[in-house]
Amino acid sequence: MIEVDKLTKRFGNFKAIDDVSFRVEKGEILGFLGPNGAGKTTTMRILTCFLPASEGTVRVAGFDVFENAMEVKRRIGYLPEQPPLYEEMTVDSYLSFVAKIKGVFPGDRKKRIQQVKEQVRVEDYGDKLIKHLSKGFKQRVGLAQALIHDPEVLILDEPTAGLDPNQIREVRELIKSLSGNHTIILSTHILPEVSVTCDRVVIISKGKIAAVDTPENLTRQQQGASRISLKIKGPDSGLKERLREVAGVLSVEASVLDGDGEEVHSFSVETELKQDIRGQLARSVIESGFELVELRSMELSLEDVFTQLTTQEEVRSQ
């Protein structure tokens, strides 16, 4: 549905985007993730025909964004970080205006306005002035304007910025409900947004692609080592040193926990990649005369992966 190939954007001598390539399949929600200033918004503006590229190609539903901009715009709904709202208008009059400029057939406008109001759950606010709406409802109206012409593609730039936790959850649910019928690119720097909402992730840093995969695969592939957590009852008595002697162990960190009167020790064991040594660790604990209370693997979070990848990019660029 969307093909981005070797996309570059220069502002003078500065490269905001540098040789960016990725694809978005039909019906997919793609998270476009990166720190502030990484090039996310610049990429979104090129995809939506607001900015020309310096090099590379972008195709939406088979149409080139540079050569067939009008065809692309007909197929895209765009919600920028600041929704394009006219706050002195009511919700209904604003959506009617947007439907007209987006080419919705006159006979279908009233029905379509009602449909999108129900879709984003503002059906009871049609006669309200937009300026009197909360931030969350303004964001919903912004999403309604992006949907009014029933586009194949939705491009959402920081759709939950500035919302409270309840509003964030509601907007996420709305976005999830739109998948399948619409292909969605969700640009954000908020990590939970991606884990909860997106099928795949593109991580961009310093204008370059750092990684492309599912959130699950990214965490799995990025782990240079595994980490195992153990909780053990009894006095330490040199157990930390015994765990270090197990083949495949890289390091051991220990701490003492409150065990309701019993001495409980917690160990975080870092192991070599692709080595499952949980059995050897359990055997070492039991043969040393200790009671093993808990043993579990610990995986990297998407936040850990994001930090690793963007930090690596910063180091390489220095």
mmCIF file of C-alpha atoms in Angstrom, residues 191-300:
data_model
loop_
_atom_site.group_PDB
_atom_site.id
_atom_site.type_symbol
_atom_site.label_atom_id
_atom_site.label_comp_id
_atom_site.label_asym_id
_atom_site.label_seq_id
_atom_site.Cartn_x
_atom_site.Cartn_y
_atom_site.Cartn_z
ATOM 1 C CA LEU A 191 6.697 3.758 23.456
ATOM 2 C CA PRO A 192 3.518 2.236 24.970
ATOM 3 C CA GLU A 193 1.657 3.600 21.942
ATOM 4 C CA VAL A 194 3.592 1.259 19.694
ATOM 5 C CA SER A 195 3.499 -1.851 21.904
ATOM 6 C CA VAL A 196 -0.278 -1.632 22.386
ATOM 7 C CA THR A 197 -1.365 -0.439 18.937
ATOM 8 C CA CYS A 198 1.043 -1.402 16.150
ATOM 9 C CA ASP A 199 1.643 -4.544 14.080
ATOM 10 C CA ARG A 200 5.153 -3.496 13.044
ATOM 11 C CA VAL A 201 7.640 -0.819 14.020
ATOM 12 C CA VAL A 202 10.064 1.401 12.124
ATOM 13 C CA ILE A 203 12.595 3.029 14.453
ATOM 14 C CA ILE A 204 14.237 6.147 13.055
ATOM 15 C CA SER A 205 17.136 8.016 14.639
ATOM 16 C CA LYS A 206 19.084 11.012 13.310
ATOM 17 C CA GLY A 207 17.158 10.720 10.031
ATOM 18 C CA LYS A 208 18.193 7.079 9.432
ATOM 19 C CA ILE A 209 16.323 3.809 9.823
ATOM 20 C CA ALA A 210 17.654 1.973 12.885
ATOM 21 C CA ALA A 211 15.314 -1.047 12.744
ATOM 22 C CA VAL A 212 12.159 -2.445 11.091
ATOM 23 C CA ASP A 213 10.244 -5.377 12.618
ATOM 24 C CA THR A 214 7.434 -6.380 14.961
ATOM 25 C CA PRO A 215 7.774 -5.150 18.565
ATOM 26 C CA GLU A 216 8.217 -8.763 19.697
ATOM 27 C CA ASN A 217 10.944 -9.573 17.158
ATOM 28 C CA LEU A 218 12.797 -6.351 17.917
ATOM 29 C CA THR A 219 13.062 -7.202 21.590
ATOM 30 C CA ARG A 220 14.121 -10.763 20.753
ATOM 31 C CA GLN A 221 16.744 -9.814 18.153
ATOM 32 C CA GLN A 222 18.222 -6.937 20.102
ATOM 33 C CA GLN A 223 19.048 -8.983 23.149
ATOM 34 C CA GLY A 224 22.824 -9.389 23.169
ATOM 35 C CA ALA A 225 22.419 -11.437 26.345
ATOM 36 C CA SER A 226 19.662 -13.037 28.381
ATOM 37 C CA ARG A 227 18.874 -12.220 31.980
ATOM 38 C CA ILE A 228 17.545 -14.635 34.588
ATOM 39 C CA SER A 229 16.071 -13.660 37.945
ATOM 40 C CA LEU A 230 16.400 -15.970 40.980
ATOM 41 C CA LYS A 231 14.999 -15.666 44.502
ATOM 42 C CA ILE A 232 16.552 -17.906 47.128
ATOM 43 C CA LYS A 233 15.896 -18.504 50.841
ATOM 44 C CA GLY A 234 18.768 -18.928 53.247
ATOM 45 C CA PRO A 235 22.035 -17.187 54.120
ATOM 46 C CA ASP A 236 24.174 -16.108 51.158
ATOM 47 C CA SER A 237 27.221 -18.184 52.149
ATOM 48 C CA GLY A 238 29.052 -17.601 48.878
ATOM 49 C CA LEU A 239 26.144 -18.474 46.543
ATOM 50 C CA LYS A 240 26.937 -15.509 44.301
ATOM 51 C CA GLU A 241 30.357 -16.974 43.600
ATOM 52 C CA ARG A 242 28.854 -20.424 42.933
ATOM 53 C CA LEU A 243 26.442 -18.963 40.375
ATOM 54 C CA ARG A 244 29.318 -17.193 38.627
ATOM 55 C CA GLU A 245 31.009 -20.566 38.150
ATOM 56 C CA VAL A 246 28.098 -21.942 36.055
ATOM 57 C CA ALA A 247 29.128 -22.185 32.395
ATOM 58 C CA GLY A 248 27.578 -19.397 30.306
ATOM 59 C CA VAL A 249 27.166 -16.881 33.145
ATOM 60 C CA LEU A 250 28.535 -13.418 32.309
ATOM 61 C CA SER A 251 27.704 -11.572 35.518
ATOM 62 C CA VAL A 252 25.700 -11.861 38.752
ATOM 63 C CA GLU A 253 24.093 -9.042 40.727
ATOM 64 C CA ALA A 254 22.763 -9.739 44.234
ATOM 65 C CA SER A 255 20.415 -7.999 46.660
ATOM 66 C CA VAL A 256 18.638 -8.887 49.921
ATOM 67 C CA LEU A 257 14.824 -8.864 50.073
ATOM 68 C CA ASP A 258 12.353 -8.739 52.962
ATOM 69 C CA GLY A 259 11.251 -12.357 53.416
ATOM 70 C CA ASP A 260 8.892 -12.064 56.400
ATOM 71 C CA GLY A 261 11.601 -12.879 58.898
ATOM 72 C CA GLU A 262 13.494 -15.253 56.591
ATOM 73 C CA GLU A 263 16.584 -14.178 54.716
ATOM 74 C CA VAL A 264 15.721 -14.000 51.014
ATOM 75 C CA HIS A 265 18.317 -13.182 48.371
ATOM 76 C CA SER A 266 17.596 -11.978 44.842
ATOM 77 C CA PHE A 267 20.074 -12.630 42.040
ATOM 78 C CA SER A 268 20.040 -11.173 38.537
ATOM 79 C CA VAL A 269 22.146 -13.390 36.286
ATOM 80 C CA GLU A 270 23.254 -12.248 32.822
ATOM 81 C CA THR A 271 23.984 -15.126 30.460
ATOM 82 C CA GLU A 272 25.442 -15.570 27.008
ATOM 83 C CA LEU A 273 23.085 -15.180 24.047
ATOM 84 C CA LYS A 274 21.028 -18.257 23.063
ATOM 85 C CA GLN A 275 22.202 -20.274 26.070
ATOM 86 C CA ASP A 276 19.407 -21.574 28.281
ATOM 87 C CA ILE A 277 21.167 -22.405 31.543
ATOM 88 C CA ARG A 278 18.174 -22.229 33.873
ATOM 89 C CA GLY A 279 18.538 -25.923 34.694
ATOM 90 C CA GLN A 280 22.211 -25.582 35.580
ATOM 91 C CA LEU A 281 21.471 -22.553 37.770
ATOM 92 C CA ALA A 282 18.648 -24.370 39.606
ATOM 93 C CA ARG A 283 20.903 -27.391 40.145
ATOM 94 C CA SER A 284 23.697 -25.214 41.528
ATOM 95 C CA VAL A 285 21.294 -23.588 44.015
ATOM 96 C CA ILE A 286 19.728 -26.850 45.210
ATOM 97 C CA GLU A 287 23.013 -28.790 45.420
ATOM 98 C CA SER A 288 24.401 -25.941 47.530
ATOM 99 C CA GLY A 289 21.615 -26.542 50.054
ATOM 100 C CA PHE A 290 19.433 -23.508 49.341
ATOM 101 C CA GLU A 291 15.673 -23.264 48.758
ATOM 102 C CA LEU A 292 14.879 -21.957 45.265
ATOM 103 C CA VAL A 293 11.787 -19.730 45.562
ATOM 104 C CA GLU A 294 11.676 -18.326 42.008
ATOM 105 C CA LEU A 295 13.532 -18.630 38.712
ATOM 106 C CA ARG A 296 12.377 -16.730 35.623
ATOM 107 C CA SER A 297 13.716 -15.275 32.387
ATOM 108 C CA MET A 298 13.672 -11.507 31.978
ATOM 109 C CA GLU A 299 13.247 -9.993 28.496
ATOM 110 C CA LEU A 300 14.100 -6.559 27.208
#
